[in-house]
Amino acid sequence: MAEQRRADYASTRDRALGAWVAAVEEGSPAWEAGVEPGMRIVSVNGVEPRDLIDWRWEADGAFCALEVLDPRDGTTTPCELWREPGQDWGIDFTDVLFDGIRTCVNACQFCFMAMLPPEARSTLTLRDDDYRLSFLQGNFVTLTNVSDEEADRIVECGLSPMNVSIHAISPEVRRSLIGRRADRGIEVLEHLLAGGIEVHAQIVLCPGINDGAELAATLDWVEARPGITSLAVVPLGYTKHSRRFKSSYSDDVAASRAVVRLIEPYQRRAREALGITRFQLSDEFYVDARLPVPPAETYDGYPQFYDGIGMLRSFLDETELSALERGADLRAVDEALAERDLRLELVCGEAAAGTIDAFCRALSPAGRASTRAIRNDYFGGDVNVTGLIVSEDLLAQLPGDLSHALVVLPEVMFNFDRLTLDGDTQDHILGELRRRGALVAVSVPSPGDYLDALLAALGLPH
């Protein structure tokens, strides 16, 4: 059954400890054995599962023996499940962690949680640093809270790749950036690399702290460890609530270009020796440096796409592909907009507006499509990405009269509960925009998804 591809951030749903069943696929082995949503898997093959990893590990074969708790009467019942080769057991769980989340023990200078508005809901301030979410959902972790037993488990179970935040390599700089347990993270990372675990690494670059000579030292360290197959370098982001930072690379074109130039020799050597770029800068650096984003081959298949690495290049390339392969759909949407006297507004963050403009031009050469870049007043600082748009800013900046507008909202501004970061619901926002007269759609912000959403919103075949 399908698993979540994006982290379920700041959920407002109650979460109970244990392997609680959320859904059972009809006709599956679990369904045939009588397992139902709302039940809890107490044990699998005699082992109490701590997380989805334990479940996968213990239930890897053609047979598994379960103990299942039915909370309706408090009874625990044994049952046996059998499956054919390639068949799924048919169980989805309410969470991927059954014993609770591992929280952060660091004191990172650049922690975004410490820069949130004081009224932010409590789940947003939960600082997770759980190695299991690194493997299961792609979260970046520092490994500073990983025990020897847990490190051995990662190697034994082959939890690869892992996504690891490095930030700096010099002990004194790491301690300054991360806190007193900084050395532990590198110790565990070396253990994982020695055990054959592939690592996608990350550096959050802070001006005057871990850039310049320290960045070069960290890149040298990574270059000597082939098990780190990609390294993302992302700039510090800060909000108006930050006590420590009031500027970053977004405010300094020269500093941004210096970072781009520093990393280029490492990229070149990696391509010559390994055939991959390996060292990759986030899209923000190219925007801040006012440089074009590199070609697709730079991104090695986009292993760090959801860390903002290559999103702009992917969007531009997909726009060109859509113009070639879906020209009829583009023309159909443009013609429908003209016939209904509608203008299309694609809502996005300020950072993405220039890139999404390329899709608007491909869709409507006559100019019936445009971006609506939302300035982030809620967070302030240099926050300008689409995923951090909030309802407060959106509703304040969109016109009161939208009677001739088709407004497309980015799906990434909502979590799995369909809430924005300032706590508004998707339904309320859609209702308010419709009250203003708009035709409204919600879409993943990519050319193909935009086209599908537009065809559906306009009632066109696709």
Short mmCIF file of C-alpha atoms in Angstrom, two decimals:
data_model
loop_
_atom_site.label_atom_id
_atom_site.label_comp_id
_atom_site.label_asym_id
_atom_site.label_seq_id
_atom_site.Cartn_x
_atom_site.Cartn_y
_atom_site.Cartn_z
CA MET A 1 0.00 0.00 0.00
CA ALA A 2 1.14 3.54 -0.63
CA GLU A 3 3.30 5.24 1.97
CA GLN A 4 3.64 8.95 2.59
CA ARG A 5 6.28 10.59 0.42
CA ARG A 6 6.35 13.88 2.30
CA ALA A 7 6.89 14.28 6.05
CA ASP A 8 3.67 14.77 8.01
CA TYR A 9 4.78 18.02 9.62
CA ALA A 10 2.99 19.73 12.51
CA SER A 11 0.09 17.28 12.55
CA THR A 12 -2.87 18.15 14.77
CA ARG A 13 -4.11 14.55 14.98
CA ASP A 14 -3.83 12.61 18.21
CA ARG A 15 -1.07 10.04 18.11
CA ALA A 16 -1.00 7.06 20.42
CA LEU A 17 2.01 4.83 20.99
CA GLY A 18 1.89 1.45 19.31
CA ALA A 19 1.47 -0.03 15.84
CA TRP A 20 -2.10 1.15 15.26
CA VAL A 21 -3.75 0.07 12.01
CA ALA A 22 -5.06 2.97 9.90
CA ALA A 23 -6.32 1.03 6.88
CA VAL A 24 -6.52 -2.52 5.55
CA GLU A 25 -6.63 -3.28 1.85
CA GLU A 26 -9.64 -5.34 0.86
CA GLY A 27 -8.67 -8.84 -0.25
CA SER A 28 -5.19 -8.62 1.25
CA PRO A 29 -3.74 -11.22 3.65
CA ALA A 30 -4.42 -8.91 6.61
CA TRP A 31 -8.03 -8.41 5.49
CA GLU A 32 -8.55 -12.14 5.10
CA ALA A 33 -7.13 -12.72 8.59
CA GLY A 34 -9.64 -10.28 10.10
CA VAL A 35 -7.33 -7.37 10.85
CA GLU A 36 -9.33 -4.11 10.90
CA PRO A 37 -8.59 -0.39 11.14
CA GLY A 38 -8.37 0.73 14.76
CA MET A 39 -6.65 -2.47 15.91
CA ARG A 40 -3.07 -2.55 17.18
CA ILE A 41 -0.35 -5.00 16.18
CA VAL A 42 1.10 -6.04 19.54
CA SER A 43 3.79 -8.30 18.11
CA VAL A 44 5.02 -9.73 14.82
CA ASN A 45 6.81 -13.08 15.00
CA GLY A 46 7.10 -12.55 18.74
CA VAL A 47 8.72 -9.11 18.46
CA GLU A 48 7.00 -5.92 19.62
CA PRO A 49 7.58 -3.52 16.69
CA ARG A 50 9.11 -0.16 17.58
CA ASP A 51 8.56 1.33 14.14
CA LEU A 52 7.84 0.56 10.51
CA ILE A 53 11.42 -0.68 10.13
CA ASP A 54 10.81 -3.46 12.66
CA TRP A 55 7.57 -4.33 10.89
CA ARG A 56 9.30 -4.61 7.51
CA TRP A 57 12.22 -6.53 8.96
CA GLU A 58 10.17 -9.10 10.88
CA ALA A 59 7.42 -9.46 8.27
CA ASP A 60 9.76 -9.85 5.32
CA GLY A 61 8.87 -13.41 4.35
CA ALA A 62 5.86 -15.29 3.06
CA PHE A 63 4.48 -15.86 6.59
CA CYS A 64 4.15 -13.85 9.77
CA ALA A 65 2.50 -14.53 13.12
CA LEU A 66 0.74 -11.58 14.72
CA GLU A 67 -0.80 -10.74 18.05
CA VAL A 68 -3.56 -8.20 17.47
CA LEU A 69 -5.27 -6.06 20.09
CA ASP A 70 -8.90 -5.09 19.53
CA PRO A 71 -9.52 -2.02 21.74
CA ARG A 72 -13.27 -2.47 21.49
CA ASP A 73 -13.19 -5.35 23.97
CA GLY A 74 -9.53 -5.31 25.10
CA THR A 75 -8.80 -8.79 23.77
CA THR A 76 -5.52 -9.81 22.17
CA THR A 77 -5.82 -12.48 19.47
CA PRO A 78 -3.12 -14.43 17.61
CA CYS A 79 -3.44 -14.71 13.85
CA GLU A 80 -1.31 -15.98 10.98
CA LEU A 81 -0.78 -14.21 7.66
CA TRP A 82 0.40 -15.82 4.41
CA ARG A 83 1.14 -14.09 1.14
CA GLU A 84 2.20 -14.79 -2.43
CA PRO A 85 5.58 -13.57 -3.76
CA GLY A 86 5.45 -9.81 -4.29
CA GLN A 87 2.15 -9.45 -2.45
CA ASP A 88 1.76 -6.76 0.22
CA TRP A 89 0.37 -7.61 3.65
CA GLY A 90 -2.21 -4.87 3.11
CA ILE A 91 -1.72 -2.85 6.30
CA ASP A 92 -1.22 0.89 6.60
CA PHE A 93 -0.30 2.26 10.03
CA THR A 94 -1.30 5.58 11.57
CA ASP A 95 2.38 6.50 11.95
CA VAL A 96 5.74 5.14 10.91
CA LEU A 97 7.04 5.38 14.49
CA PHE A 98 5.32 3.20 17.07
CA ASP A 99 7.31 4.14 20.19
CA GLY A 100 7.42 7.92 19.86
CA ILE A 101 9.75 10.35 18.12
CA ARG A 102 13.40 10.98 19.02
CA THR A 103 13.82 14.68 19.72
CA CYS A 104 16.81 16.92 19.14
CA VAL A 105 19.52 17.34 21.81
CA ASN A 106 21.35 20.10 19.94
CA ALA A 107 21.41 23.88 20.28
CA CYS A 108 21.91 24.85 16.63
CA GLN A 109 22.46 28.56 16.04
CA PHE A 110 20.43 28.40 12.82
CA CYS A 111 17.49 26.33 14.12
CA PHE A 112 14.36 27.50 12.30
CA MET A 113 12.20 26.35 15.22
CA ALA A 114 13.80 29.01 17.39
CA MET A 115 12.75 31.69 14.89
CA LEU A 116 9.04 30.87 14.74
CA PRO A 117 6.36 33.39 15.69
CA PRO A 118 5.43 33.16 19.39
CA GLU A 119 1.85 32.18 18.52
CA ALA A 120 2.91 29.18 16.39
CA ARG A 121 1.13 25.96 17.36
CA SER A 122 3.09 23.65 19.62
CA THR A 123 3.54 20.86 17.06
CA LEU A 124 5.56 23.22 14.88
CA THR A 125 8.13 23.65 17.62
CA LEU A 126 8.72 19.91 18.05
CA ARG A 127 12.39 19.47 17.16
CA ASP A 128 12.67 15.96 15.77
CA ASP A 129 16.08 14.40 15.11
CA ASP A 130 15.10 10.78 14.58
CA TYR A 131 17.38 8.57 12.46
CA ARG A 132 14.37 6.45 11.47
CA LEU A 133 12.65 9.40 9.82
CA SER A 134 15.87 10.02 7.92
CA PHE A 135 15.52 6.60 6.30
CA LEU A 136 11.74 6.45 6.06
CA GLN A 137 10.85 10.02 5.08
CA GLY A 138 14.07 11.70 4.03
CA ASN A 139 14.43 13.99 7.05
CA PHE A 140 17.92 15.31 7.74
CA VAL A 141 19.37 14.28 11.11
CA THR A 142 22.58 15.12 12.96
CA LEU A 143 23.11 11.64 14.55
CA THR A 144 24.13 13.32 17.82
CA ASN A 145 21.46 11.42 19.78
CA VAL A 146 22.12 7.99 18.21
CA SER A 147 23.35 5.31 20.61
CA ASP A 148 25.88 2.62 19.73
CA GLU A 149 23.04 0.08 19.60
CA GLU A 150 21.05 2.25 17.21
CA ALA A 151 24.08 2.85 15.00
CA ASP A 152 24.59 -0.92 14.80
CA ARG A 153 20.91 -1.34 13.91
CA ILE A 154 21.26 1.10 11.01
CA VAL A 155 24.14 -0.96 9.62
CA GLU A 156 22.59 -4.37 10.34
CA CYS A 157 19.24 -3.46 8.76
CA GLY A 158 20.88 -1.64 5.86
CA LEU A 159 18.98 1.59 6.44
CA SER A 160 20.41 3.22 3.37
CA PRO A 161 20.52 5.92 2.24
CA MET A 162 20.57 8.11 5.34
CA ASN A 163 20.22 11.89 5.19
CA VAL A 164 22.72 13.51 7.52
CA SER A 165 23.40 17.13 8.43
CA ILE A 166 27.13 17.82 8.74
CA HIS A 167 27.31 21.65 8.67
CA ALA A 168 31.04 21.82 9.49
CA ILE A 169 33.94 19.49 10.19
CA SER A 170 36.27 21.41 12.51
CA PRO A 171 35.34 20.37 16.07
CA GLU A 172 35.30 23.92 17.44
CA VAL A 173 33.11 25.21 14.60
CA ARG A 174 30.74 22.24 14.93
CA ARG A 175 30.38 22.82 18.66
CA SER A 176 29.73 26.50 18.04
CA LEU A 177 27.08 25.71 15.45
CA ILE A 178 25.44 22.62 16.93
CA GLY A 179 26.28 22.34 20.63
CA ARG A 180 28.31 20.19 22.97
CA ARG A 181 27.29 16.83 21.39
CA ALA A 182 28.56 17.83 17.95
CA ASP A 183 31.48 15.36 18.03
CA ARG A 184 29.08 12.44 18.51
CA GLY A 185 27.47 13.08 15.14
CA ILE A 186 30.72 12.65 13.24
CA GLU A 187 31.63 9.55 15.27
CA VAL A 188 28.34 7.87 14.32
CA LEU A 189 28.61 9.03 10.71
CA GLU A 190 32.06 7.45 10.37
CA HIS A 191 30.63 4.21 11.79
CA LEU A 192 27.80 4.19 9.24
CA LEU A 193 30.12 4.89 6.34
CA ALA A 194 32.45 2.09 7.46
CA GLY A 195 29.40 -0.19 7.54
CA GLY A 196 28.54 0.54 3.92
CA ILE A 197 25.65 2.92 4.50
CA GLU A 198 25.15 5.43 1.68
CA VAL A 199 24.76 9.00 2.91
CA HIS A 200 23.18 12.10 1.43
CA ALA A 201 24.65 14.96 3.43
CA GLN A 202 23.74 18.58 4.03
CA ILE A 203 25.42 21.80 5.11
CA VAL A 204 23.41 24.79 6.29
CA LEU A 205 25.80 27.60 5.42
CA CYS A 206 25.93 30.54 7.80
CA PRO A 207 27.82 33.68 6.70
CA GLY A 208 31.07 34.18 8.57
CA ILE A 209 30.70 30.94 10.58
CA ASN A 210 31.07 27.83 8.42
CA ASP A 211 31.72 29.31 4.98
CA GLY A 212 35.06 30.29 3.45
CA ALA A 213 37.98 28.23 4.75
CA GLU A 214 35.73 26.13 6.98
CA LEU A 215 33.50 25.23 4.04
CA ALA A 216 36.57 24.22 2.03
CA ALA A 217 37.74 22.00 4.92
CA THR A 218 34.32 20.34 5.11
CA LEU A 219 34.24 19.78 1.36
CA ASP A 220 37.72 18.22 1.55
CA TRP A 221 36.51 15.87 4.28
CA VAL A 222 33.47 14.84 2.25
CA GLU A 223 35.53 14.44 -0.91
CA ALA A 224 37.66 11.81 0.85
CA ARG A 225 34.55 9.74 1.77
CA PRO A 226 32.91 8.21 -1.31
CA GLY A 227 30.08 6.80 0.79
CA ILE A 228 28.70 10.35 0.89
CA THR A 229 27.21 10.27 -2.59
CA SER A 230 25.70 13.75 -2.51
CA LEU A 231 26.26 16.88 -0.47
CA ALA A 232 23.69 19.69 -0.43
CA VAL A 233 24.84 23.16 0.55
CA VAL A 234 21.87 25.33 1.52
CA PRO A 235 21.93 28.91 2.79
CA LEU A 236 20.87 30.02 6.24
CA GLY A 237 17.27 31.17 6.29
CA TYR A 238 16.10 33.54 8.99
CA THR A 239 12.81 35.09 10.08
CA LYS A 240 12.00 38.45 11.63
CA HIS A 241 11.88 36.67 15.00
CA SER A 242 15.55 35.62 14.89
CA ARG A 243 17.67 37.11 17.67
CA ARG A 244 20.95 36.00 16.12
CA PHE A 245 20.69 36.55 12.36
CA LYS A 246 19.52 39.61 10.46
CA SER A 247 21.06 38.86 7.05
CA SER A 248 22.14 35.96 4.88
CA TYR A 249 23.25 35.20 1.33
CA SER A 250 19.95 36.52 0.01
CA ASP A 251 21.25 39.98 0.97
CA ASP A 252 24.73 39.59 -0.56
CA VAL A 253 25.23 38.82 -4.25
CA ALA A 254 29.03 38.78 -3.94
CA ALA A 255 29.00 36.33 -1.04
CA SER A 256 26.60 34.04 -2.91
CA ARG A 257 28.82 34.06 -5.98
CA ALA A 258 31.87 33.31 -3.82
CA VAL A 259 30.14 30.13 -2.59
CA VAL A 260 29.28 29.11 -6.15
CA ARG A 261 32.89 29.62 -7.25
CA LEU A 262 34.32 27.79 -4.23
CA ILE A 263 32.32 24.65 -4.90
CA GLU A 264 32.93 24.50 -8.66
CA PRO A 265 36.36 22.75 -8.48
CA TYR A 266 34.88 20.02 -6.26
CA GLN A 267 32.04 19.52 -8.74
CA ARG A 268 34.49 19.32 -11.62
CA ARG A 269 36.73 16.76 -9.90
CA ALA A 270 33.73 14.62 -8.94
CA ARG A 271 32.46 14.57 -12.52
CA GLU A 272 35.90 13.64 -13.83
CA ALA A 273 36.51 10.91 -11.24
CA LEU A 274 33.03 9.54 -10.55
CA GLY A 275 30.79 10.74 -13.35
CA ILE A 276 28.54 12.60 -10.91
CA THR A 277 28.51 16.18 -9.64
CA ARG A 278 28.08 15.07 -6.02
CA PHE A 279 28.55 18.58 -4.53
CA GLN A 280 25.35 20.50 -5.12
CA LEU A 281 24.17 23.98 -4.23
CA SER A 282 20.58 24.75 -3.40
CA ASP A 283 18.56 26.71 -5.91
CA GLU A 284 18.60 29.75 -3.60
CA PHE A 285 22.33 30.24 -4.12
CA TYR A 286 21.90 30.67 -7.87
CA VAL A 287 18.94 33.00 -7.36
CA ASP A 288 20.84 35.01 -4.73
CA ALA A 289 23.96 35.12 -6.92
CA ARG A 290 21.84 36.14 -9.95
CA LEU A 291 23.26 33.25 -11.93
CA PRO A 292 21.40 30.78 -14.17
CA VAL A 293 20.59 27.42 -12.61
CA PRO A 294 22.82 24.63 -13.96
CA PRO A 295 21.66 21.96 -16.46
CA ALA A 296 19.89 18.80 -15.32
CA GLU A 297 22.98 16.58 -15.44
CA THR A 298 24.42 18.65 -12.58
CA TYR A 299 21.84 17.15 -10.22
CA ASP A 300 22.63 13.43 -10.63
CA GLY A 301 19.00 12.36 -10.85
CA TYR A 302 17.88 14.78 -8.10
CA PRO A 303 18.64 12.75 -4.94
CA GLN A 304 18.10 15.86 -2.81
CA PHE A 305 15.16 17.36 -4.68
CA TYR A 306 13.11 17.94 -1.52
CA ASP A 307 15.98 19.85 0.04
CA GLY A 308 15.57 22.45 -2.68
CA ILE A 309 18.29 21.03 -4.92
CA GLY A 310 17.34 21.22 -8.60
CA MET A 311 13.67 22.15 -8.22
CA LEU A 312 14.03 25.17 -10.50
CA ARG A 313 15.94 23.24 -13.17
CA SER A 314 13.42 20.41 -13.06
CA PHE A 315 10.55 22.88 -13.43
CA LEU A 316 12.16 24.65 -16.40
CA ASP A 317 12.90 21.37 -18.18
CA GLU A 318 9.41 20.04 -17.55
CA THR A 319 7.98 23.28 -18.93
CA GLU A 320 9.89 22.73 -22.18
CA LEU A 321 8.76 19.10 -22.30
CA SER A 322 5.14 20.10 -21.74
CA ALA A 323 5.36 22.58 -24.62
CA LEU A 324 6.57 19.75 -26.87
CA GLU A 325 4.35 16.91 -25.69
CA ARG A 326 1.23 18.64 -24.36
CA GLY A 327 0.90 21.59 -26.66
CA ALA A 328 -2.76 20.76 -27.34
CA ASP A 329 -3.55 20.87 -23.62
CA LEU A 330 -1.75 24.18 -23.21
CA ARG A 331 -3.72 25.67 -26.11
CA ALA A 332 -7.00 24.26 -24.79
CA VAL A 333 -6.48 25.89 -21.41
CA ASP A 334 -5.49 29.23 -22.96
CA GLU A 335 -8.52 29.18 -25.26
CA ALA A 336 -10.83 28.34 -22.36
CA LEU A 337 -9.42 31.23 -20.33
CA ALA A 338 -10.07 33.58 -23.26
CA GLU A 339 -13.61 32.27 -23.87
CA ARG A 340 -14.56 32.67 -20.20
CA ASP A 341 -12.74 35.97 -19.77
CA LEU A 342 -10.58 34.51 -16.99
CA ARG A 343 -7.06 35.34 -15.96
CA LEU A 344 -4.97 32.58 -14.43
CA GLU A 345 -3.01 33.30 -11.25
CA LEU A 346 -0.52 30.70 -10.03
CA VAL A 347 0.20 31.40 -6.35
CA CYS A 348 3.83 30.90 -5.33
CA GLY A 349 6.58 32.24 -3.10
CA GLU A 350 8.71 35.14 -4.28
CA ALA A 351 11.73 32.86 -4.86
CA ALA A 352 9.94 30.75 -7.48
CA ALA A 353 8.07 33.48 -9.36
CA GLY A 354 10.68 34.00 -12.08
CA THR A 355 10.83 30.29 -12.85
CA ILE A 356 7.06 29.73 -12.86
CA ASP A 357 6.74 32.71 -15.20
CA ALA A 358 8.29 30.47 -17.87
CA PHE A 359 5.31 28.12 -17.60
CA CYS A 360 2.90 31.05 -17.76
CA ARG A 361 4.49 32.24 -21.00
CA ALA A 362 4.32 28.74 -22.49
CA LEU A 363 0.68 28.42 -21.49
CA SER A 364 -0.54 31.81 -22.65
CA PRO A 365 1.64 33.86 -25.02
CA ALA A 366 -1.10 36.52 -24.89
CA GLY A 367 -0.49 37.01 -21.17
CA ARG A 368 -3.64 35.49 -19.67
CA ALA A 369 -1.54 33.56 -17.14
CA SER A 370 0.73 35.03 -14.49
CA THR A 371 2.26 34.26 -11.13
CA ARG A 372 0.98 35.75 -7.92
CA ALA A 373 4.05 35.89 -5.67
CA ILE A 374 3.05 36.12 -2.00
CA ARG A 375 5.37 38.15 0.21
CA ASN A 376 5.93 36.33 3.50
CA ASP A 377 5.13 38.92 6.16
CA TYR A 378 4.19 36.24 8.70
CA PHE A 379 7.75 34.90 8.96
CA GLY A 380 9.55 37.92 7.54
CA GLY A 381 13.32 37.88 7.27
CA ASP A 382 14.42 36.26 4.01
CA VAL A 383 11.68 33.60 3.96
CA ASN A 384 10.36 33.51 0.39
CA VAL A 385 9.67 29.87 -0.54
CA THR A 386 6.34 28.53 -1.73
CA GLY A 387 6.01 25.86 0.97
CA LEU A 388 5.98 28.48 3.75
CA ILE A 389 3.11 30.60 2.40
CA VAL A 390 0.50 31.15 5.11
CA SER A 391 -3.20 31.98 4.94
CA GLU A 392 -2.77 35.35 6.63
CA ASP A 393 -0.47 36.64 3.89
CA LEU A 394 -2.33 34.93 1.06
CA LEU A 395 -5.74 36.39 1.90
CA ALA A 396 -4.31 39.82 2.66
CA GLN A 397 -2.46 40.07 -0.66
CA LEU A 398 -4.99 38.57 -3.06
CA PRO A 399 -7.54 41.09 -4.39
CA GLY A 400 -10.98 41.35 -2.84
CA ASP A 401 -12.55 40.96 -6.30
CA LEU A 402 -11.52 37.72 -8.01
CA SER A 403 -14.60 37.39 -10.19
CA HIS A 404 -12.55 36.91 -13.36
CA ALA A 405 -9.74 34.83 -11.89
CA LEU A 406 -8.78 31.18 -11.80
CA VAL A 407 -6.52 30.94 -8.75
CA VAL A 408 -4.29 27.89 -8.32
CA LEU A 409 -2.92 27.34 -4.81
CA PRO A 410 0.26 25.30 -4.23
CA GLU A 411 -0.43 22.03 -2.46
CA VAL A 412 2.83 22.36 -0.53
CA MET A 413 1.47 25.22 1.60
CA PHE A 414 -0.74 22.63 3.36
CA ASN A 415 0.26 19.71 5.56
CA PHE A 416 -1.43 16.29 5.54
CA ASP A 417 -4.18 17.69 7.76
CA ARG A 418 -4.75 20.35 5.08
CA LEU A 419 -3.61 23.10 7.44
CA THR A 420 -1.39 26.08 6.73
CA LEU A 421 1.49 26.99 9.02
CA ASP A 422 -0.64 29.70 10.64
CA GLY A 423 -3.39 27.19 11.36
CA ASP A 424 -6.01 27.91 8.72
CA THR A 425 -7.77 25.11 6.87
CA GLN A 426 -7.73 24.48 3.14
CA ASP A 427 -11.52 24.39 3.08
CA HIS A 428 -11.77 27.82 4.72
CA ILE A 429 -9.28 29.36 2.29
CA LEU A 430 -11.00 27.86 -0.77
CA GLY A 431 -14.37 29.08 0.54
CA GLU A 432 -13.05 32.61 1.07
CA LEU A 433 -11.56 32.78 -2.43
CA ARG A 434 -14.80 31.52 -3.93
CA ARG A 435 -16.68 34.14 -1.93
CA ARG A 436 -14.49 36.71 -3.68
CA GLY A 437 -15.62 35.24 -6.99
CA ALA A 438 -12.65 33.07 -7.91
CA LEU A 439 -12.56 29.69 -9.57
CA VAL A 440 -10.06 27.81 -7.38
CA ALA A 441 -7.82 24.77 -7.75
CA VAL A 442 -5.02 23.21 -5.68
CA SER A 443 -2.02 21.67 -7.41
CA VAL A 444 1.46 20.36 -6.89
CA PRO A 445 3.59 23.22 -8.29
CA SER A 446 4.95 21.46 -11.38
CA PRO A 447 4.06 22.00 -15.05
CA GLY A 448 2.43 18.61 -15.56
CA ASP A 449 0.39 18.84 -12.38
CA TYR A 450 -0.58 22.42 -13.15
CA LEU A 451 -1.89 21.34 -16.54
CA ASP A 452 -3.90 18.46 -15.07
CA ALA A 453 -5.38 20.74 -12.39
CA LEU A 454 -6.27 23.43 -14.93
CA LEU A 455 -7.95 20.99 -17.31
CA ALA A 456 -10.01 19.62 -14.42
CA ALA A 457 -10.92 23.07 -13.06
CA LEU A 458 -12.08 24.22 -16.50
CA GLY A 459 -13.96 20.99 -17.20
CA LEU A 460 -11.80 20.12 -20.18
CA PRO A 461 -10.99 16.53 -21.27
CA HIS A 462 -7.57 15.16 -20.38
#
